[in-house]
Coordinates of C-alpha atoms in Angstrom, one line a residue:
X1 CA 0.0 0.0 0.0
X2 CA 1.4 3.4 -1.0
X3 CA 1.2 6.2 1.6
X4 CA 1.2 9.9 0.4
X5 CA 1.7 12.9 2.6
X6 CA 1.0 16.4 1.3
X7 CA 3.3 19.1 2.5
X8 CA 1.8 21.9 4.6
X9 CA -0.1 24.4 2.5
X10 CA 0.0 22.1 -0.6
X11 CA -2.4 19.8 -2.2
X12 CA -1.9 17.0 -4.7
X13 CA -4.5 15.9 -7.2
X14 CA -3.9 12.8 -9.3
X15 CA -6.5 12.3 -12.0
X16 CA -7.1 9.0 -13.6
X17 CA -9.5 8.4 -16.5
X18 CA -12.3 7.3 -14.1
X19 CA -11.4 8.5 -10.7
X20 CA -9.2 10.9 -8.7
X21 CA -7.2 10.6 -5.5
X22 CA -6.9 13.8 -3.5
X23 CA -4.6 14.3 -0.6
X24 CA -5.5 17.3 1.6
X25 CA -2.9 19.6 3.2
X26 CA -1.2 17.8 6.2
X27 CA -3.2 14.6 5.8
X28 CA -2.0 11.1 5.2
X29 CA -4.0 8.9 2.9
X30 CA -3.8 5.4 1.4
X31 CA -3.7 5.0 -2.3
X32 CA -4.8 1.8 -3.9
X33 CA -2.4 -0.4 -5.8
X34 CA -4.2 0.6 -9.1
X35 CA -3.4 4.2 -8.4
X36 CA 0.2 3.6 -7.3
X37 CA 1.3 3.3 -10.9
X38 CA 0.5 6.9 -11.5
X39 CA 3.4 9.4 -11.0
X40 CA 3.2 11.2 -7.7
X41 CA 5.5 14.1 -8.3
X42 CA 6.6 16.6 -10.9
X43 CA 9.9 14.7 -11.1
X44 CA 8.1 11.4 -11.9
X45 CA 5.8 13.0 -14.4
X46 CA 8.7 14.7 -16.2
X47 CA 10.9 11.5 -16.1
X48 CA 8.0 9.5 -17.6
X49 CA 7.5 12.0 -20.3
X50 CA 11.2 12.0 -21.2
X51 CA 11.1 8.2 -21.4
X52 CA 8.2 8.4 -23.8
X53 CA 10.0 11.0 -25.9
X54 CA 13.0 8.7 -26.0
X55 CA 10.9 5.8 -27.2
X56 CA 9.5 7.9 -30.0
X57 CA 13.1 8.5 -31.0
X58 CA 15.2 11.4 -32.1
X59 CA 16.4 14.4 -30.1
X60 CA 14.5 15.9 -27.2
X61 CA 13.0 18.9 -29.1
X62 CA 11.6 20.5 -25.9
X63 CA 15.2 21.3 -24.9
X64 CA 17.1 20.8 -28.2
X65 CA 14.9 22.4 -30.8
X66 CA 16.1 22.6 -34.4
X67 CA 14.0 23.6 -37.3
X68 CA 13.1 20.9 -39.7
X69 CA 14.1 21.6 -43.3
X70 CA 10.5 21.6 -44.7
X71 CA 8.3 21.6 -41.6
X72 CA 8.5 24.8 -39.6
X73 CA 6.9 28.2 -40.2
X74 CA 8.9 31.2 -38.9
X75 CA 6.6 34.1 -38.0
X76 CA 9.3 36.2 -36.3
X77 CA 9.4 38.8 -39.1
X78 CA 5.6 38.7 -39.7
X79 CA 3.8 41.9 -40.5
X80 CA 3.1 43.7 -37.2
X81 CA -0.7 44.2 -37.8
X82 CA -1.2 40.6 -38.7
X83 CA 0.9 39.4 -35.8
X84 CA -0.9 41.6 -33.3
X85 CA -4.2 40.1 -34.6
X86 CA -3.0 36.6 -34.2
X87 CA -1.6 37.0 -30.7
X88 CA -4.8 38.8 -29.7
X89 CA -6.6 35.5 -30.4
X90 CA -8.2 36.3 -33.7
X91 CA -8.0 34.0 -36.7
X92 CA -5.4 35.4 -39.1
X93 CA -4.5 34.4 -42.6
X94 CA -1.0 33.6 -43.6
X95 CA -1.2 36.3 -46.3
X96 CA -1.8 38.9 -43.5
X97 CA 1.3 37.7 -41.7
X98 CA 3.7 37.2 -44.6
X99 CA 3.4 39.8 -47.3
X100 CA 6.3 38.7 -49.4
X101 CA 5.0 36.4 -52.2
X102 CA 8.0 34.1 -52.1
X103 CA 7.9 33.7 -48.3
X104 CA 4.1 33.3 -48.4
X105 CA 4.4 30.5 -51.0
X106 CA 7.0 28.7 -48.9
X107 CA 4.9 29.1 -45.8
X108 CA 1.8 27.7 -47.5
X109 CA 3.7 24.6 -48.5
X110 CA 4.9 24.2 -44.9
X111 CA 1.4 24.8 -43.5
X112 CA 0.1 22.0 -45.7
X113 CA 2.7 19.6 -44.4
X114 CA 2.1 20.6 -40.7
X115 CA -1.7 20.3 -41.1
X116 CA -1.4 16.9 -42.8
X117 CA 0.7 15.6 -39.9
X118 CA -1.5 17.2 -37.3
X119 CA -4.6 15.8 -38.8
X120 CA -3.0 12.3 -38.8
X121 CA -2.1 12.5 -35.1
X122 CA -5.5 13.8 -34.3
X123 CA -7.2 10.9 -36.0
X124 CA -4.8 8.2 -34.7
X125 CA -4.1 9.4 -31.2
X126 CA -6.5 12.2 -30.5
X127 CA -3.5 14.6 -30.1
X128 CA -3.6 18.3 -31.0
X129 CA 0.1 18.5 -31.8
X130 CA 0.5 21.7 -33.8
X131 CA 2.0 24.4 -31.7
X132 CA 3.3 28.0 -31.8
X133 CA 6.6 28.2 -30.0
X134 CA 6.9 31.8 -28.6
X135 CA 10.5 32.7 -27.6
X136 CA 13.5 30.5 -27.3
X137 CA 16.1 30.1 -24.5
X138 CA 19.5 29.0 -25.7
X139 CA 22.6 28.0 -23.7
X140 CA 25.3 25.3 -23.5
X141 CA 27.2 23.3 -21.0
X142 CA 30.4 21.1 -21.2
X143 CA 29.7 17.5 -22.0
X144 CA 32.4 14.8 -22.4
X145 CA 35.1 16.3 -24.6
X146 CA 32.8 18.9 -26.1
X147 CA 29.7 20.8 -25.3
X148 CA 25.9 20.3 -25.3
X149 CA 23.9 23.0 -27.0
X150 CA 20.3 23.8 -25.8
X151 CA 17.5 25.6 -27.6
X152 CA 14.2 25.4 -25.7
X153 CA 10.9 27.0 -26.6
X154 CA 9.6 29.2 -23.8
X155 CA 5.9 29.5 -24.3
X156 CA 3.7 27.1 -26.2
X157 CA 0.2 27.6 -27.6
X158 CA -1.9 25.2 -29.7
X159 CA -2.3 26.2 -33.4
X160 CA -5.2 25.4 -35.7
X161 CA -4.5 25.6 -39.5
X162 CA -7.5 26.0 -41.7
X163 CA -7.2 25.9 -45.5
X164 CA -8.9 28.8 -47.3
X165 CA -9.8 29.2 -51.0
X166 CA -11.0 26.7 -53.5
X167 CA -7.4 26.0 -54.6
X168 CA -6.1 26.3 -51.0
X169 CA -4.2 29.4 -51.8
X170 CA -4.1 30.5 -48.2
X171 CA -4.3 29.2 -44.6
X172 CA -6.0 30.7 -41.6
X173 CA -4.2 30.4 -38.3
X174 CA -5.8 30.6 -34.9
X175 CA -4.4 30.0 -31.4
X176 CA -6.1 28.2 -28.5
X177 CA -6.6 30.1 -25.3
X178 CA -4.3 27.7 -23.4
X179 CA -0.9 29.1 -22.6
X180 CA 1.9 26.7 -21.5
X181 CA 5.4 27.4 -20.2
X182 CA 7.7 24.7 -21.6
X183 CA 7.7 22.1 -18.8
X184 CA 11.0 20.6 -19.9
X185 CA 12.7 24.1 -19.5
X186 CA 11.0 24.6 -16.1
X187 CA 12.3 21.2 -14.8
X188 CA 15.7 21.6 -16.3
X189 CA 16.2 25.0 -14.5
X190 CA 15.0 23.5 -11.2
X191 CA 17.0 20.3 -11.4
X192 CA 20.3 21.7 -12.8
X193 CA 20.3 25.3 -11.4
X194 CA 17.9 25.3 -8.5
X195 CA 15.9 28.0 -10.2
X196 CA 12.2 27.8 -9.5
X197 CA 9.6 29.1 -12.0
X198 CA 6.2 30.1 -10.8
X199 CA 4.4 28.7 -13.8
X200 CA 0.9 30.0 -12.8
X201 CA 2.2 33.5 -12.2
X202 CA 4.1 33.5 -15.5
X203 CA 1.0 32.4 -17.4
X204 CA -1.1 35.1 -15.7
X205 CA 1.6 37.7 -16.5
X206 CA 0.9 37.2 -20.3
X207 CA -2.5 38.9 -19.6
X208 CA -4.3 36.6 -22.0
X209 CA -7.7 37.8 -20.9
X210 CA -6.9 41.3 -21.8
X211 CA -4.6 40.7 -24.8
X212 CA -1.7 38.3 -24.9
X213 CA 1.7 39.7 -24.3
X214 CA 4.7 37.3 -24.0
X215 CA 7.2 40.1 -23.0
X216 CA 6.7 39.8 -19.2
X217 CA 7.6 36.1 -19.4
X218 CA 10.7 36.8 -21.4
X219 CA 11.7 39.5 -18.8
X220 CA 11.1 37.1 -15.9
X221 CA 13.1 34.4 -17.5
X222 CA 16.1 36.7 -18.2
X223 CA 16.0 37.9 -14.6
X224 CA 15.7 34.5 -13.1
X225 CA 18.4 32.9 -15.2
X226 CA 21.2 35.5 -14.7
X227 CA 23.2 32.9 -12.8
X228 CA 22.9 30.5 -15.8
X229 CA 26.1 31.2 -17.7
X230 CA 25.5 32.1 -21.3
X231 CA 21.7 31.8 -21.4
X232 CA 20.1 34.0 -24.0
X233 CA 16.4 34.5 -24.5
X234 CA 15.1 35.6 -28.0
X235 CA 11.6 36.4 -29.1
X236 CA 11.2 34.3 -32.2
X237 CA 7.9 32.8 -33.1
X238 CA 7.9 29.4 -34.9
X239 CA 5.3 26.9 -35.8
X240 CA 7.4 23.7 -35.5
X241 CA 6.7 20.8 -37.8
X242 CA 6.8 17.1 -36.8
X243 CA 8.6 17.8 -33.5
X244 CA 8.8 14.5 -31.6
X245 CA 9.2 16.2 -28.2
X246 CA 5.9 18.1 -28.6
X247 CA 4.1 15.0 -29.8
X248 CA 5.5 13.0 -26.9
X249 CA 4.3 15.6 -24.4
X250 CA 0.8 15.7 -25.9
X251 CA 0.6 11.9 -26.2
X252 CA 1.6 11.5 -22.5
X253 CA -1.0 13.9 -21.3
X254 CA -3.8 12.4 -23.4
X255 CA -3.0 8.7 -22.9
X256 CA -2.3 8.8 -19.2
X257 CA -5.0 11.4 -18.4
X258 CA -2.7 12.6 -15.6
X259 CA -3.4 15.9 -13.9
X260 CA -0.8 16.9 -11.4
X261 CA -1.4 20.2 -9.5
X262 CA 0.7 21.3 -6.6
X263 CA -0.4 24.5 -4.9
X264 CA -2.9 26.0 -2.6
X265 CA -6.5 25.2 -3.5

């Protein structure tokens, strides 16, 4: 029998597909053997996700992002009016974001590829895998006889791509209301540098209800990671294509139906 103690002022909720186990602050409860297979801490959840990502194969793109040759759409240099509309939560056409005909044609091709893969994952696994990565943190550390380079998305929002026109000459992009701080980045900072990110506060700082603004998160991350040698935070916006790490994260959340919340209720 597994015994769980919630720390003072904290609560832990573990959600399974058909039932939940709640441990109130300061209490001690018994959890059945069927629930004991569920992760009981952020570390366990993170480790399980990393294991699933490894089984899918390839690099861990939540910490080692690299644009695929034909699968990513870079919106960093998008037209300001179109970008403001998109980040404000309004459906926006690619042609409003990318005014250069050559860039638009290339983005349409990439959007077609991303949508095709996203639709396949939605049908096969029920996963909404298309994302907009907002901002990237980059740094490196010594490893063996060389160094390990990191490039981690900071903020993630689900993306919907809808073809427009009889000949699909444009795509409409819309963002979900859900804002995520990259959990792999949060855990890396905690485990490797003892840097604690208040995820809920950071999400609230984007002001989504009054108009999304990622700048406060970037500023908080720069301030918090000053002790991390060489860490830089840029403000790029990229819709990644076929990124295994993002797919693994979504697959884990959907298949395990695990909800882990630690904080005052």
